[in-house]
Amino acid sequence: DTGVSQNPRHKITKRGQNVTFRCDPISEHNRLYWYRQTLGQGPEFLTYFQNEAQLEKSRLLSDRFSAERPKGSFSTLEIQRTEQGDSAMYLCASSWGGSTGELFFGEGSRLTVL
Amino acid sequence: GEDVEQSLFLSVREGDSSVINCTYTDSSSTYLYWYKQEPGAGLQLLTYIFSNMDMKQDQRLTVLLNKKDKHLSLRIADTQTGDSAIYFCADRSGGSYIPTFGRGTSLIVHP
């Protein structure tokens, strides 16, 4: 069991560029979550999937953000036309779907928009 | 969950006990969690408690839940320098699979 894996770990981009992050969850987990964390704050929910279905999206998720989980395994989070305010740590987590619902997090992907 | 509040900093001496407090507003919170985050890393689940329990102990960790006051605490016995990190409280209502996190409490352990 390799845990939740996120790539890339760090991404520096210029404003206006598109970026994509990938998350590979723990293999037997059917739920996958994306959170965003900025300095001094706790993780803020963005979206989550159960298998390949995207079940909920936060109001924080503007139309420049899109997430997919095409085969119910790995997921991608794409940010189009990045803005400086998008600079944050993007955290992926997965859960096995039982009632206790504890999340297992990856190491995060840090985005810096210049 | 709705809002989850935590004090931002706690400083203790090595060997003492640490108590990190959390309050939440969602009366339908079913599960409450404690996570630990070390610098540059993701969140690590420490423990969780179901809302029908008032205490849970796991080695050096003791979680106390006062459901009436919507207050959760995490006690770390014999705190070590390796316990220095940010600790996040999170809650989840029974009708949702989305935990809501507090801002985190930064625990600093002095030798």
PDB file of N, CA, C and O in Angstrom, chain B residues 1-54:
ATOM      1  N   GLY B   1     -20.444  19.402   8.184  1.00  0.00           N
ATOM      2  CA  GLY B   1     -20.167  20.355   9.246  1.00  0.00           C
ATOM      3  C   GLY B   1     -20.392  21.782   8.794  1.00  0.00           C
ATOM      4  O   GLY B   1     -20.483  22.071   7.626  1.00  0.00           O
ATOM      5  N   GLU B   2     -20.451  22.684   9.748  1.00  0.00           N
ATOM      6  CA  GLU B   2     -20.595  24.102   9.447  1.00  0.00           C
ATOM      7  C   GLU B   2     -19.287  24.794   9.803  1.00  0.00           C
ATOM      8  O   GLU B   2     -18.349  24.799   9.034  1.00  0.00           O
ATOM      9  N   ASP B   3     -19.207  25.399  10.990  1.00  0.00           N
ATOM     10  CA  ASP B   3     -17.981  26.051  11.404  1.00  0.00           C
ATOM     11  C   ASP B   3     -17.273  25.222  12.458  1.00  0.00           C
ATOM     12  O   ASP B   3     -17.913  24.661  13.350  1.00  0.00           O
ATOM     13  N   VAL B   4     -15.958  25.205  12.345  1.00  0.00           N
ATOM     14  CA  VAL B   4     -15.112  24.514  13.318  1.00  0.00           C
ATOM     15  C   VAL B   4     -14.053  25.516  13.742  1.00  0.00           C
ATOM     16  O   VAL B   4     -13.358  26.085  12.897  1.00  0.00           O
ATOM     17  N   GLU B   5     -13.948  25.756  15.063  1.00  0.00           N
ATOM     18  CA  GLU B   5     -13.040  26.772  15.580  1.00  0.00           C
ATOM     19  C   GLU B   5     -11.985  26.145  16.483  1.00  0.00           C
ATOM     20  O   GLU B   5     -12.279  25.242  17.272  1.00  0.00           O
ATOM     21  N   GLN B   6     -10.762  26.638  16.344  1.00  0.00           N
ATOM     22  CA  GLN B   6      -9.651  26.189  17.173  1.00  0.00           C
ATOM     23  C   GLN B   6      -8.803  27.397  17.545  1.00  0.00           C
ATOM     24  O   GLN B   6      -8.711  28.354  16.778  1.00  0.00           O
ATOM     25  N   SER B   7      -8.170  27.329  18.697  1.00  0.00           N
ATOM     26  CA  SER B   7      -7.168  28.336  19.017  1.00  0.00           C
ATOM     27  C   SER B   7      -5.960  28.084  18.121  1.00  0.00           C
ATOM     28  O   SER B   7      -5.703  26.952  17.713  1.00  0.00           O
ATOM     29  N   LEU B   8      -5.218  29.147  17.820  1.00  0.00           N
ATOM     30  CA  LEU B   8      -4.214  29.037  16.774  1.00  0.00           C
ATOM     31  C   LEU B   8      -2.870  28.489  17.246  1.00  0.00           C
ATOM     32  O   LEU B   8      -2.152  27.867  16.461  1.00  0.00           O
ATOM     33  N   PHE B   9      -2.525  28.733  18.522  1.00  0.00           N
ATOM     34  CA  PHE B   9      -1.192  28.344  18.984  1.00  0.00           C
ATOM     35  C   PHE B   9      -1.276  27.716  20.361  1.00  0.00           C
ATOM     36  O   PHE B   9      -2.126  28.066  21.175  1.00  0.00           O
ATOM     37  N   LEU B  10      -0.348  26.787  20.620  1.00  0.00           N
ATOM     38  CA  LEU B  10      -0.178  26.209  21.950  1.00  0.00           C
ATOM     39  C   LEU B  10       1.298  25.895  22.113  1.00  0.00           C
ATOM     40  O   LEU B  10       1.906  25.265  21.240  1.00  0.00           O
ATOM     41  N   SER B  11       1.856  26.333  23.247  1.00  0.00           N
ATOM     42  CA  SER B  11       3.262  26.084  23.522  1.00  0.00           C
ATOM     43  C   SER B  11       3.367  25.302  24.827  1.00  0.00           C
ATOM     44  O   SER B  11       2.757  25.685  25.823  1.00  0.00           O
ATOM     45  N   VAL B  12       4.107  24.186  24.805  1.00  0.00           N
ATOM     46  CA  VAL B  12       4.261  23.363  26.010  1.00  0.00           C
ATOM     47  C   VAL B  12       5.718  22.945  26.145  1.00  0.00           C
ATOM     48  O   VAL B  12       6.496  23.007  25.183  1.00  0.00           O
ATOM     49  N   ARG B  13       6.051  22.479  27.341  1.00  0.00           N
ATOM     50  CA  ARG B  13       7.396  21.965  27.594  1.00  0.00           C
ATOM     51  C   ARG B  13       7.394  20.452  27.366  1.00  0.00           C
ATOM     52  O   ARG B  13       6.402  19.766  27.668  1.00  0.00           O
ATOM     53  N   GLU B  14       8.489  19.960  26.852  1.00  0.00           N
ATOM     54  CA  GLU B  14       8.644  18.517  26.621  1.00  0.00           C
ATOM     55  C   GLU B  14       8.368  17.754  27.915  1.00  0.00           C
ATOM     56  O   GLU B  14       8.844  18.127  28.978  1.00  0.00           O
ATOM     57  N   GLY B  15       7.555  16.696  27.791  1.00  0.00           N
ATOM     58  CA  GLY B  15       7.212  15.887  28.942  1.00  0.00           C
ATOM     59  C   GLY B  15       5.882  16.265  29.574  1.00  0.00           C
ATOM     60  O   GLY B  15       5.276  15.450  30.283  1.00  0.00           O
ATOM     61  N   ASP B  16       5.429  17.503  29.325  1.00  0.00           N
ATOM     62  CA  ASP B  16       4.123  17.922  29.843  1.00  0.00           C
ATOM     63  C   ASP B  16       3.016  17.363  28.966  1.00  0.00           C
ATOM     64  O   ASP B  16       3.264  16.831  27.884  1.00  0.00           O
ATOM     65  N   SER B  17       1.781  17.509  29.424  1.00  0.00           N
ATOM     66  CA  SER B  17       0.629  17.163  28.605  1.00  0.00           C
ATOM     67  C   SER B  17       0.198  18.389  27.799  1.00  0.00           C
ATOM     68  O   SER B  17       0.304  19.517  28.273  1.00  0.00           O
ATOM     69  N   SER B  18      -0.302  18.134  26.602  1.00  0.00           N
ATOM     70  CA  SER B  18      -0.858  19.190  25.748  1.00  0.00           C
ATOM     71  C   SER B  18      -2.349  18.940  25.612  1.00  0.00           C
ATOM     72  O   SER B  18      -2.769  17.793  25.467  1.00  0.00           O
ATOM     73  N   VAL B  19      -3.124  20.004  25.652  1.00  0.00           N
ATOM     74  CA  VAL B  19      -4.558  19.879  25.407  1.00  0.00           C
ATOM     75  C   VAL B  19      -4.944  20.874  24.320  1.00  0.00           C
ATOM     76  O   VAL B  19      -4.780  22.085  24.481  1.00  0.00           O
ATOM     77  N   ILE B  20      -5.419  20.346  23.216  1.00  0.00           N
ATOM     78  CA  ILE B  20      -5.836  21.169  22.075  1.00  0.00           C
ATOM     79  C   ILE B  20      -7.362  21.125  22.007  1.00  0.00           C
ATOM     80  O   ILE B  20      -7.954  20.038  22.035  1.00  0.00           O
ATOM     81  N   ASN B  21      -7.958  22.308  21.961  1.00  0.00           N
ATOM     82  CA  ASN B  21      -9.415  22.403  22.017  1.00  0.00           C
ATOM     83  C   ASN B  21     -10.025  22.784  20.673  1.00  0.00           C
ATOM     84  O   ASN B  21      -9.388  23.442  19.844  1.00  0.00           O
ATOM     85  N   CYS B  22     -11.278  22.403  20.514  1.00  0.00           N
ATOM     86  CA  CYS B  22     -11.995  22.634  19.259  1.00  0.00           C
ATOM     87  C   CYS B  22     -13.476  22.787  19.589  1.00  0.00           C
ATOM     88  O   CYS B  22     -14.006  22.045  20.429  1.00  0.00           O
ATOM     89  N   THR B  23     -14.144  23.736  18.947  1.00  0.00           N
ATOM     90  CA  THR B  23     -15.595  23.832  19.059  1.00  0.00           C
ATOM     91  C   THR B  23     -16.202  23.771  17.665  1.00  0.00           C
ATOM     92  O   THR B  23     -15.570  24.185  16.683  1.00  0.00           O
ATOM     93  N   TYR B  24     -17.395  23.241  17.589  1.00  0.00           N
ATOM     94  CA  TYR B  24     -18.066  23.123  16.309  1.00  0.00           C
ATOM     95  C   TYR B  24     -19.512  23.549  16.464  1.00  0.00           C
ATOM     96  O   TYR B  24     -20.033  23.618  17.585  1.00  0.00           O
ATOM     97  N   THR B  25     -20.136  23.871  15.352  1.00  0.00           N
ATOM     98  CA  THR B  25     -21.493  24.425  15.441  1.00  0.00           C
ATOM     99  C   THR B  25     -22.573  23.462  14.951  1.00  0.00           C
ATOM    100  O   THR B  25     -23.744  23.630  15.289  1.00  0.00           O
ATOM    101  N   ASP B  26     -22.184  22.459  14.181  1.00  0.00           N
ATOM    102  CA  ASP B  26     -23.173  21.584  13.552  1.00  0.00           C
ATOM    103  C   ASP B  26     -23.695  20.554  14.551  1.00  0.00           C
ATOM    104  O   ASP B  26     -22.981  19.626  14.923  1.00  0.00           O
ATOM    105  N   SER B  27     -24.930  20.704  14.963  1.00  0.00           N
ATOM    106  CA  SER B  27     -25.484  19.802  15.961  1.00  0.00           C
ATOM    107  C   SER B  27     -25.695  18.389  15.412  1.00  0.00           C
ATOM    108  O   SER B  27     -25.893  17.450  16.171  1.00  0.00           O
ATOM    109  N   SER B  28     -25.640  18.254  14.090  1.00  0.00           N
ATOM    110  CA  SER B  28     -25.812  16.918  13.515  1.00  0.00           C
ATOM    111  C   SER B  28     -24.475  16.236  13.229  1.00  0.00           C
ATOM    112  O   SER B  28     -24.435  15.202  12.549  1.00  0.00           O
ATOM    113  N   SER B  29     -23.377  16.805  13.749  1.00  0.00           N
ATOM    114  CA  SER B  29     -22.064  16.179  13.551  1.00  0.00           C
ATOM    115  C   SER B  29     -22.073  14.761  14.104  1.00  0.00           C
ATOM    116  O   SER B  29     -22.466  14.533  15.242  1.00  0.00           O
ATOM    117  N   THR B  30     -21.640  13.840  13.288  1.00  0.00           N
ATOM    118  CA  THR B  30     -21.685  12.436  13.657  1.00  0.00           C
ATOM    119  C   THR B  30     -20.296  11.906  13.999  1.00  0.00           C
ATOM    120  O   THR B  30     -20.145  11.114  14.919  1.00  0.00           O
ATOM    121  N   TYR B  31     -19.313  12.301  13.201  1.00  0.00           N
ATOM    122  CA  TYR B  31     -17.934  11.897  13.446  1.00  0.00           C
ATOM    123  C   TYR B  31     -17.063  13.142  13.577  1.00  0.00           C
ATOM    124  O   TYR B  31     -17.258  14.123  12.856  1.00  0.00           O
ATOM    125  N   LEU B  32     -16.123  13.057  14.508  1.00  0.00           N
ATOM    126  CA  LEU B  32     -15.178  14.158  14.702  1.00  0.00           C
ATOM    127  C   LEU B  32     -13.782  13.571  14.659  1.00  0.00           C
ATOM    128  O   LEU B  32     -13.542  12.474  15.190  1.00  0.00           O
ATOM    129  N   TYR B  33     -12.884  14.283  13.991  1.00  0.00           N
ATOM    130  CA  TYR B  33     -11.561  13.755  13.675  1.00  0.00           C
ATOM    131  C   TYR B  33     -10.467  14.705  14.162  1.00  0.00           C
ATOM    132  O   TYR B  33     -10.659  15.914  14.225  1.00  0.00           O
ATOM    133  N   TRP B  34      -9.322  14.125  14.432  1.00  0.00           N
ATOM    134  CA  TRP B  34      -8.108  14.901  14.663  1.00  0.00           C
ATOM    135  C   TRP B  34      -7.054  14.466  13.652  1.00  0.00           C
ATOM    136  O   TRP B  34      -6.779  13.279  13.500  1.00  0.00           O
ATOM    137  N   TYR B  35      -6.476  15.467  12.980  1.00  0.00           N
ATOM    138  CA  TYR B  35      -5.408  15.238  12.013  1.00  0.00           C
ATOM    139  C   TYR B  35      -4.173  16.016  12.453  1.00  0.00           C
ATOM    140  O   TYR B  35      -4.279  17.051  13.098  1.00  0.00           O
ATOM    141  N   LYS B  36      -3.018  15.535  12.029  1.00  0.00           N
ATOM    142  CA  LYS B  36      -1.729  16.182  12.309  1.00  0.00           C
ATOM    143  C   LYS B  36      -1.066  16.510  10.978  1.00  0.00           C
ATOM    144  O   LYS B  36      -1.069  15.685  10.055  1.00  0.00           O
ATOM    145  N   GLN B  37      -0.494  17.719  10.882  1.00  0.00           N
ATOM    146  CA  GLN B  37       0.215  18.101   9.665  1.00  0.00           C
ATOM    147  C   GLN B  37       1.591  18.629  10.021  1.00  0.00           C
ATOM    148  O   GLN B  37       1.716  19.622  10.742  1.00  0.00           O
ATOM    149  N   GLU B  38       2.613  17.971   9.519  1.00  0.00           N
ATOM    150  CA  GLU B  38       3.979  18.430   9.708  1.00  0.00           C
ATOM    151  C   GLU B  38       4.351  19.335   8.529  1.00  0.00           C
ATOM    152  O   GLU B  38       3.706  19.286   7.483  1.00  0.00           O
ATOM    153  N   PRO B  39       5.378  20.173   8.699  1.00  0.00           N
ATOM    154  CA  PRO B  39       5.711  21.162   7.650  1.00  0.00           C
ATOM    155  C   PRO B  39       5.908  20.527   6.281  1.00  0.00           C
ATOM    156  O   PRO B  39       6.632  19.538   6.140  1.00  0.00           O
ATOM    157  N   GLY B  40       5.232  21.092   5.278  1.00  0.00           N
ATOM    158  CA  GLY B  40       5.394  20.637   3.901  1.00  0.00           C
ATOM    159  C   GLY B  40       4.748  19.309   3.592  1.00  0.00           C
ATOM    160  O   GLY B  40       4.936  18.768   2.489  1.00  0.00           O
ATOM    161  N   ALA B  41       3.970  18.784   4.506  1.00  0.00           N
ATOM    162  CA  ALA B  41       3.390  17.456   4.309  1.00  0.00           C
ATOM    163  C   ALA B  41       1.869  17.530   4.282  1.00  0.00           C
ATOM    164  O   ALA B  41       1.270  18.552   4.604  1.00  0.00           O
ATOM    165  N   GLY B  42       1.247  16.414   3.893  1.00  0.00           N
ATOM    166  CA  GLY B  42      -0.204  16.325   3.939  1.00  0.00           C
ATOM    167  C   GLY B  42      -0.687  16.061   5.358  1.00  0.00           C
ATOM    168  O   GLY B  42       0.090  16.069   6.312  1.00  0.00           O
ATOM    169  N   LEU B  43      -1.979  15.841   5.494  1.00  0.00           N
ATOM    170  CA  LEU B  43      -2.567  15.604   6.810  1.00  0.00           C
ATOM    171  C   LEU B  43      -2.566  14.113   7.126  1.00  0.00           C
ATOM    172  O   LEU B  43      -2.903  13.289   6.280  1.00  0.00           O
ATOM    173  N   GLN B  44      -2.238  13.814   8.369  1.00  0.00           N
ATOM    174  CA  GLN B  44      -2.202  12.427   8.841  1.00  0.00           C
ATOM    175  C   GLN B  44      -3.311  12.249   9.865  1.00  0.00           C
ATOM    176  O   GLN B  44      -3.371  12.982  10.859  1.00  0.00           O
ATOM    177  N   LEU B  45      -4.179  11.272   9.634  1.00  0.00           N
ATOM    178  CA  LEU B  45      -5.250  11.010  10.600  1.00  0.00           C
ATOM    179  C   LEU B  45      -4.657  10.467  11.892  1.00  0.00           C
ATOM    180  O   LEU B  45      -3.892   9.514  11.890  1.00  0.00           O
ATOM    181  N   LEU B  46      -5.017  11.108  13.028  1.00  0.00           N
ATOM    182  CA  LEU B  46      -4.571  10.626  14.336  1.00  0.00           C
ATOM    183  C   LEU B  46      -5.616   9.731  14.975  1.00  0.00           C
ATOM    184  O   LEU B  46      -5.318   8.638  15.450  1.00  0.00           O
ATOM    185  N   THR B  47      -6.847  10.208  15.021  1.00  0.00           N
ATOM    186  CA  THR B  47      -7.911   9.470  15.672  1.00  0.00           C
ATOM    187  C   THR B  47      -9.243  10.099  15.302  1.00  0.00           C
ATOM    188  O   THR B  47      -9.297  11.186  14.740  1.00  0.00           O
ATOM    189  N   TYR B  48     -10.323   9.397  15.620  1.00  0.00           N
ATOM    190  CA  TYR B  48     -11.649   9.957  15.420  1.00  0.00           C
ATOM    191  C   TYR B  48     -12.541   9.442  16.534  1.00  0.00           C
ATOM    192  O   TYR B  48     -12.228   8.462  17.224  1.00  0.00           O
ATOM    193  N   ILE B  49     -13.676  10.122  16.711  1.00  0.00           N
ATOM    194  CA  ILE B  49     -14.628   9.716  17.734  1.00  0.00           C
ATOM    195  C   ILE B  49     -16.027   9.835  17.174  1.00  0.00           C
ATOM    196  O   ILE B  49     -16.334  10.761  16.412  1.00  0.00           O
ATOM    197  N   PHE B  50     -16.852   8.890  17.486  1.00  0.00           N
ATOM    198  CA  PHE B  50     -18.251   8.897  17.067  1.00  0.00           C
ATOM    199  C   PHE B  50     -19.036   9.719  18.079  1.00  0.00           C
ATOM    200  O   PHE B  50     -18.708   9.739  19.265  1.00  0.00           O
ATOM    201  N   SER B  51     -20.081  10.360  17.637  1.00  0.00           N
ATOM    202  CA  SER B  51     -20.783  11.327  18.474  1.00  0.00           C
ATOM    203  C   SER B  51     -21.507  10.716  19.672  1.00  0.00           C
ATOM    204  O   SER B  51     -21.887  11.437  20.588  1.00  0.00           O
ATOM    205  N   ASN B  52     -21.686   9.391  19.684  1.00  0.00           N
ATOM    206  CA  ASN B  52     -22.345   8.799  20.850  1.00  0.00           C
ATOM    207  C   ASN B  52     -21.340   8.384  21.934  1.00  0.00           C
ATOM    208  O   ASN B  52     -21.710   7.763  22.925  1.00  0.00           O
ATOM    209  N   MET B  53     -20.069   8.723  21.709  1.00  0.00           N
ATOM    210  CA  MET B  53     -19.026   8.457  22.699  1.00  0.00           C
ATOM    211  C   MET B  53     -18.650   9.763  23.373  1.00  0.00           C
ATOM    212  O   MET B  53     -18.800  10.844  22.779  1.00  0.00           O
ATOM    213  N   ASP B  54     -18.148   9.682  24.611  1.00  0.00           N
ATOM    214  CA  ASP B  54     -17.640  10.913  25.222  1.00  0.00           C
ATOM    215  C   ASP B  54     -16.142  10.871  25.447  1.00  0.00           C
ATOM    216  O   ASP B  54     -15.540  11.897  25.783  1.00  0.00           O
TER     217      ASP B  54
END
